[in-house]
PDB file of C-alpha atoms in Angstrom:
ATOM      1  CA  GLU G   1       2.304 -15.051  -0.311  1.00  0.00           C
ATOM      2  CA  GLU G   2      -0.360 -13.450  -2.508  1.00  0.00           C
ATOM      3  CA  PHE G   3       1.841 -10.438  -3.227  1.00  0.00           C
ATOM      4  CA  LEU G   4       4.825 -12.660  -4.022  1.00  0.00           C
ATOM      5  CA  SER G   5       2.712 -14.625  -6.486  1.00  0.00           C
ATOM      6  CA  PHE G   6       1.428 -11.382  -8.034  1.00  0.00           C
ATOM      7  CA  MET G   7       4.998 -10.098  -8.228  1.00  0.00           C
ATOM      8  CA  ASP G   8       6.175 -13.290  -9.930  1.00  0.00           C
ATOM      9  CA  TYR G   9       3.321 -13.102 -12.452  1.00  0.00           C
ATOM     10  CA  THR G  10       3.802  -9.405 -13.176  1.00  0.00           C
ATOM     11  CA  ALA G  11       7.596  -9.541 -13.405  1.00  0.00           C
ATOM     12  CA  ARG G  12       7.329 -12.101 -16.203  1.00  0.00           C
ATOM     13  CA  LYS G  13       4.766  -9.999 -18.105  1.00  0.00           C
ATOM     14  CA  ARG G  14       6.338  -6.563 -17.743  1.00  0.00           C
ATOM     15  CA  SER G  15      10.083  -6.092 -17.668  1.00  0.00           C
ATOM     16  CA  ALA G  16       9.999  -2.437 -16.589  1.00  0.00           C
ATOM     17  CA  ILE G  17       7.998  -2.839 -13.382  1.00  0.00           C
ATOM     18  CA  ARG G  18       9.888  -2.455 -10.116  1.00  0.00           C
ATOM     19  CA  PHE G  19       8.793  -3.748  -6.736  1.00  0.00           C
ATOM     20  CA  ALA G  20       9.500  -2.944  -3.109  1.00  0.00           C
ATOM     21  CA  ILE G  21       8.739  -5.091  -0.100  1.00  0.00           C
ATOM     22  CA  ALA G  22       8.820  -3.574   3.354  1.00  0.00           C
ATOM     23  CA  THR G  23       8.028  -5.950   6.209  1.00  0.00           C
ATOM     24  CA  LYS G  24       9.081  -6.585   9.773  1.00  0.00           C
ATOM     25  CA  SER G  25       9.062 -10.306   8.944  1.00  0.00           C
ATOM     26  CA  SER G  26      12.259 -12.002   7.821  1.00  0.00           C
ATOM     27  CA  ILE G  27      11.631 -13.213   4.279  1.00  0.00           C
ATOM     28  CA  GLY G  28      15.070 -12.799   2.709  1.00  0.00           C
ATOM     29  CA  ASN G  29      15.584 -16.530   2.151  1.00  0.00           C
ATOM     30  CA  GLU G  30      12.278 -16.796   0.263  1.00  0.00           C
ATOM     31  CA  ILE G  31      13.136 -13.712  -1.790  1.00  0.00           C
ATOM     32  CA  ASP G  32      16.604 -15.059  -2.592  1.00  0.00           C
ATOM     33  CA  ARG G  33      15.114 -18.393  -3.641  1.00  0.00           C
ATOM     34  CA  ARG G  34      12.365 -16.970  -5.850  1.00  0.00           C
ATOM     35  CA  PHE G  35      13.433 -13.483  -6.910  1.00  0.00           C
ATOM     36  CA  ASN G  36      17.210 -13.265  -6.921  1.00  0.00           C
ATOM     37  CA  GLY G  37      17.134 -12.202 -10.581  1.00  0.00           C
ATOM     38  CA  LEU G  38      14.847  -9.258  -9.796  1.00  0.00           C
ATOM     39  CA  VAL G  39      17.072  -8.159  -6.918  1.00  0.00           C
ATOM     40  CA  ASN G  40      20.209  -8.377  -9.081  1.00  0.00           C
ATOM     41  CA  ALA G  41      18.500  -6.418 -11.873  1.00  0.00           C
ATOM     42  CA  GLY G  42      17.537  -3.648  -9.452  1.00  0.00           C
ATOM     43  CA  ARG G  43      13.824  -4.371  -9.906  1.00  0.00           C
ATOM     44  CA  LEU G  44      13.185  -5.441  -6.316  1.00  0.00           C
ATOM     45  CA  SER G  45      14.193  -3.699  -3.115  1.00  0.00           C
ATOM     46  CA  LEU G  46      13.641  -5.377   0.223  1.00  0.00           C
ATOM     47  CA  LEU G  47      13.479  -3.873   3.693  1.00  0.00           C
ATOM     48  CA  GLU G  48      12.829  -6.703   6.125  1.00  0.00           C
ATOM     49  CA  GLY G  49      13.429  -8.251   9.491  1.00  0.00           C
ATOM     50  CA  HIS G  50      12.634  -5.283  11.737  1.00  0.00           C
ATOM     51  CA  PRO G  51      10.005  -2.605  12.192  1.00  0.00           C
ATOM     52  CA  LEU G  52      10.675   0.155   9.694  1.00  0.00           C
ATOM     53  CA  SER G  53      11.718   3.594  10.818  1.00  0.00           C
ATOM     54  CA  ASN G  54       9.602   6.559   9.775  1.00  0.00           C
ATOM     55  CA  GLU G  55      12.398   7.562   7.413  1.00  0.00           C
ATOM     56  CA  GLN G  56      12.294   4.149   5.715  1.00  0.00           C
ATOM     57  CA  ILE G  57       8.496   4.196   5.470  1.00  0.00           C
ATOM     58  CA  ASN G  58       8.552   7.720   4.077  1.00  0.00           C
ATOM     59  CA  GLY G  59      11.085   6.676   1.430  1.00  0.00           C
ATOM     60  CA  CYS G  60       8.949   3.711   0.390  1.00  0.00           C
ATOM     61  CA  MET G  61       5.838   5.829   0.091  1.00  0.00           C
ATOM     62  CA  ALA G  62       7.590   8.605  -1.815  1.00  0.00           C
ATOM     63  CA  SER G  63       8.905   6.181  -4.425  1.00  0.00           C
ATOM     64  CA  SER G  64       5.683   4.206  -4.966  1.00  0.00           C
ATOM     65  CA  ILE G  65       2.885   4.521  -7.490  1.00  0.00           C
ATOM     66  CA  ALA G  66       0.569   2.686  -5.096  1.00  0.00           C
ATOM     67  CA  THR G  67       0.581   0.538  -1.979  1.00  0.00           C
ATOM     68  CA  TRP G  68      -0.607  -3.084  -2.147  1.00  0.00           C
ATOM     69  CA  LEU G  69      -3.152  -3.708   0.634  1.00  0.00           C
ATOM     70  CA  CYS G  70      -4.622  -6.999  -0.512  1.00  0.00           C
ATOM     71  CA  TYR G  71      -4.045  -8.952   2.667  1.00  0.00           C
ATOM     72  CA  ARG G  72      -6.158  -9.141   5.813  1.00  0.00           C
ATOM     73  CA  ARG G  73      -3.470  -7.998   8.278  1.00  0.00           C
ATOM     74  CA  SER G  74      -3.152  -4.717   6.395  1.00  0.00           C
ATOM     75  CA  THR G  75      -6.442  -3.596   7.960  1.00  0.00           C
ATOM     76  CA  GLN G  76      -4.630  -3.341  11.300  1.00  0.00           C
ATOM     77  CA  SER G  77      -1.207  -2.197  10.187  1.00  0.00           C
ATOM     78  CA  GLY G  78      -1.612   1.557   9.781  1.00  0.00           C
ATOM     79  CA  VAL G  79      -0.296   1.313   6.221  1.00  0.00           C
ATOM     80  CA  LEU G  80      -3.537   2.703   4.746  1.00  0.00           C
ATOM     81  CA  CYS G  81      -3.338   5.846   6.863  1.00  0.00           C
ATOM     82  CA  LYS G  82       0.396   6.254   6.192  1.00  0.00           C
ATOM     83  CA  SER G  83      -0.165   5.783   2.448  1.00  0.00           C
ATOM     84  CA  PHE G  84      -2.846   8.438   2.386  1.00  0.00           C
ATOM     85  CA  MET G  85      -0.705  10.754   4.519  1.00  0.00           C
ATOM     86  CA  HIS G  86       1.971  10.627   1.831  1.00  0.00           C
ATOM     87  CA  GLY G  87      -0.495  10.934  -1.027  1.00  0.00           C
ATOM     88  CA  THR G  88       0.227   7.368  -2.109  1.00  0.00           C
ATOM     89  CA  PRO G  89      -2.885   5.693  -3.588  1.00  0.00           C
ATOM     90  CA  VAL G  90      -3.720   2.120  -2.617  1.00  0.00           C
ATOM     91  CA  VAL G  91      -4.848  -1.081  -4.265  1.00  0.00           C
ATOM     92  CA  ALA G  92      -6.890  -2.937  -1.661  1.00  0.00           C
ATOM     93  CA  THR G  93      -9.489  -5.639  -1.205  1.00  0.00           C
ATOM     94  CA  ASP G  94     -12.876  -5.221   0.416  1.00  0.00           C
ATOM     95  CA  VAL G  95     -11.814  -6.250   3.943  1.00  0.00           C
ATOM     96  CA  GLY G  96     -12.242  -4.364   7.175  1.00  0.00           C
ATOM     97  CA  SER G  97     -12.850  -0.659   6.722  1.00  0.00           C
ATOM     98  CA  PHE G  98     -11.240  -0.445   3.302  1.00  0.00           C
ATOM     99  CA  SER G  99     -14.535  -0.281   1.436  1.00  0.00           C
ATOM    100  CA  THR G 100     -15.531   2.831   3.404  1.00  0.00           C
ATOM    101  CA  LEU G 101     -12.193   4.582   2.987  1.00  0.00           C
ATOM    102  CA  VAL G 102     -11.020   3.582  -0.489  1.00  0.00           C
ATOM    103  CA  ASP G 103     -13.406   5.408  -2.763  1.00  0.00           C
ATOM    104  CA  GLY G 104     -12.028   5.229  -6.300  1.00  0.00           C
ATOM    105  CA  GLY G 105     -10.475   8.678  -5.998  1.00  0.00           C
ATOM    106  CA  ASN G 106      -7.688   7.645  -3.622  1.00  0.00           C
ATOM    107  CA  GLY G 107      -7.126   4.071  -4.746  1.00  0.00           C
ATOM    108  CA  LEU G 108      -8.982   1.097  -6.123  1.00  0.00           C
ATOM    109  CA  ILE G 109     -10.675  -1.948  -4.614  1.00  0.00           C
ATOM    110  CA  VAL G 110     -10.059  -5.278  -6.347  1.00  0.00           C
ATOM    111  CA  ASP G 111     -12.525  -8.111  -5.866  1.00  0.00           C
ATOM    112  CA  ASP G 112     -10.023 -10.942  -5.980  1.00  0.00           C
ATOM    113  CA  PRO G 113      -6.314 -10.432  -5.231  1.00  0.00           C
ATOM    114  CA  SER G 114      -5.530 -13.659  -7.070  1.00  0.00           C
ATOM    115  CA  ASP G 115      -6.913 -12.121 -10.288  1.00  0.00           C
ATOM    116  CA  TYR G 116      -3.503 -10.744 -11.209  1.00  0.00           C
ATOM    117  CA  GLU G 117      -4.729  -9.153 -14.433  1.00  0.00           C
ATOM    118  CA  GLY G 118      -7.341  -7.250 -12.435  1.00  0.00           C
ATOM    119  CA  VAL G 119      -4.795  -6.150  -9.852  1.00  0.00           C
ATOM    120  CA  LEU G 120      -2.354  -5.114 -12.573  1.00  0.00           C
ATOM    121  CA  ALA G 121      -5.154  -3.165 -14.280  1.00  0.00           C
ATOM    122  CA  ALA G 122      -5.769  -1.319 -10.987  1.00  0.00           C
ATOM    123  CA  PHE G 123      -2.093  -0.345 -10.782  1.00  0.00           C
ATOM    124  CA  ASP G 124      -2.180   0.712 -14.440  1.00  0.00           C
ATOM    125  CA  SER G 125      -5.254   2.889 -13.827  1.00  0.00           C
ATOM    126  CA  ILE G 126      -3.558   4.598 -10.907  1.00  0.00           C
ATOM    127  CA  ALA G 127      -0.337   5.130 -12.881  1.00  0.00           C
ATOM    128  CA  ALA G 128      -2.297   6.641 -15.792  1.00  0.00           C
ATOM    129  CA  ASP G 129      -3.905   9.270 -13.539  1.00  0.00           C
ATOM    130  CA  PHE G 130      -1.414   9.315 -10.683  1.00  0.00           C
ATOM    131  CA  GLN G 131      -1.717  12.963  -9.681  1.00  0.00           C
ATOM    132  CA  SER G 132      -5.477  12.758  -9.325  1.00  0.00           C
ATOM    133  CA  PHE G 133      -5.272   9.574  -7.235  1.00  0.00           C
ATOM    134  CA  SER G 134      -2.439  11.052  -5.166  1.00  0.00           C
ATOM    135  CA  ASP G 135      -4.430  14.214  -4.479  1.00  0.00           C
ATOM    136  CA  GLY G 136      -7.413  12.050  -3.508  1.00  0.00           C
ATOM    137  CA  ALA G 137      -5.281   9.990  -1.128  1.00  0.00           C
ATOM    138  CA  ARG G 138      -3.920  13.100   0.573  1.00  0.00           C
ATOM    139  CA  SER G 139      -7.418  14.628   0.824  1.00  0.00           C
ATOM    140  CA  THR G 140      -8.701  11.443   2.438  1.00  0.00           C
ATOM    141  CA  TYR G 141      -5.914  11.600   5.001  1.00  0.00           C
ATOM    142  CA  ILE G 142      -6.748  15.196   5.896  1.00  0.00           C
ATOM    143  CA  ARG G 143     -10.493  14.489   6.036  1.00  0.00           C
ATOM    144  CA  SER G 144     -10.382  11.151   7.877  1.00  0.00           C
ATOM    145  CA  PHE G 145      -7.125  10.729   9.798  1.00  0.00           C
ATOM    146  CA  ASP G 146      -5.533  14.077  10.573  1.00  0.00           C
ATOM    147  CA  TYR G 147      -6.186  15.147  14.158  1.00  0.00           C
ATOM    148  CA  ARG G 148      -7.526  18.513  12.982  1.00  0.00           C
ATOM    149  CA  ALA G 149     -10.477  16.714  11.374  1.00  0.00           C
ATOM    150  CA  SER G 150     -11.633  15.746  14.883  1.00  0.00           C
ATOM    151  CA  LEU G 151     -11.014  18.979  16.791  1.00  0.00           C
ATOM    152  CA  ASP G 152     -14.746  19.653  17.179  1.00  0.00           C
ATOM    153  CA  VAL G 153     -15.285  16.158  18.566  1.00  0.00           C
ATOM    154  CA  PHE G 154     -12.391  16.603  21.005  1.00  0.00           C
ATOM    155  CA  ALA G 155     -13.730  20.019  22.078  1.00  0.00           C
ATOM    156  CA  ASN G 156     -17.202  18.569  22.700  1.00  0.00           C
ATOM    157  CA  ILE G 157     -15.763  15.783  24.822  1.00  0.00           C
ATOM    158  CA  LEU G 158     -13.783  18.271  26.897  1.00  0.00           C
ATOM    159  CA  ASN G 159     -16.793  20.546  27.262  1.00  0.00           C
ATOM    160  CA  GLU G 160     -18.840  17.640  28.623  1.00  0.00           C
ATOM    161  CA  LEU G 161     -16.324  16.874  31.389  1.00  0.00           C
TER     162      LEU G 161
END
């Protein structure tokens, strides 16, 4: 709901912003009710109602300035890792492990996701220096999530067996 409210707020303020929602939940009726104009204007794309394929996720990441991670379930969804893998910066809140992984070079932490001006400012900051944030996101993936970053740990475990 928080993202939908942010989207509603932002869409009224900035006519050029486009949105994408990718969710396994079925929310089409809510989108039709609240955002039919954005869909018809090509400003909102919706992938919903089933788990997304890797191809669909990859397409979303490749076409995004940043990923919205301002909801608690996102700490368990794998979206942070996938975003970083694609070099897609994130806008997140300080929940779960986000504060240790989102460092200002790969995305931005917002204090209050209902402060839509603050969230919009985070997206604007990322857009203004996208390549730097994208490089930071990709570097974080390689350093923190890629299996090669843990080869020494794996080798030590095997050596202790």
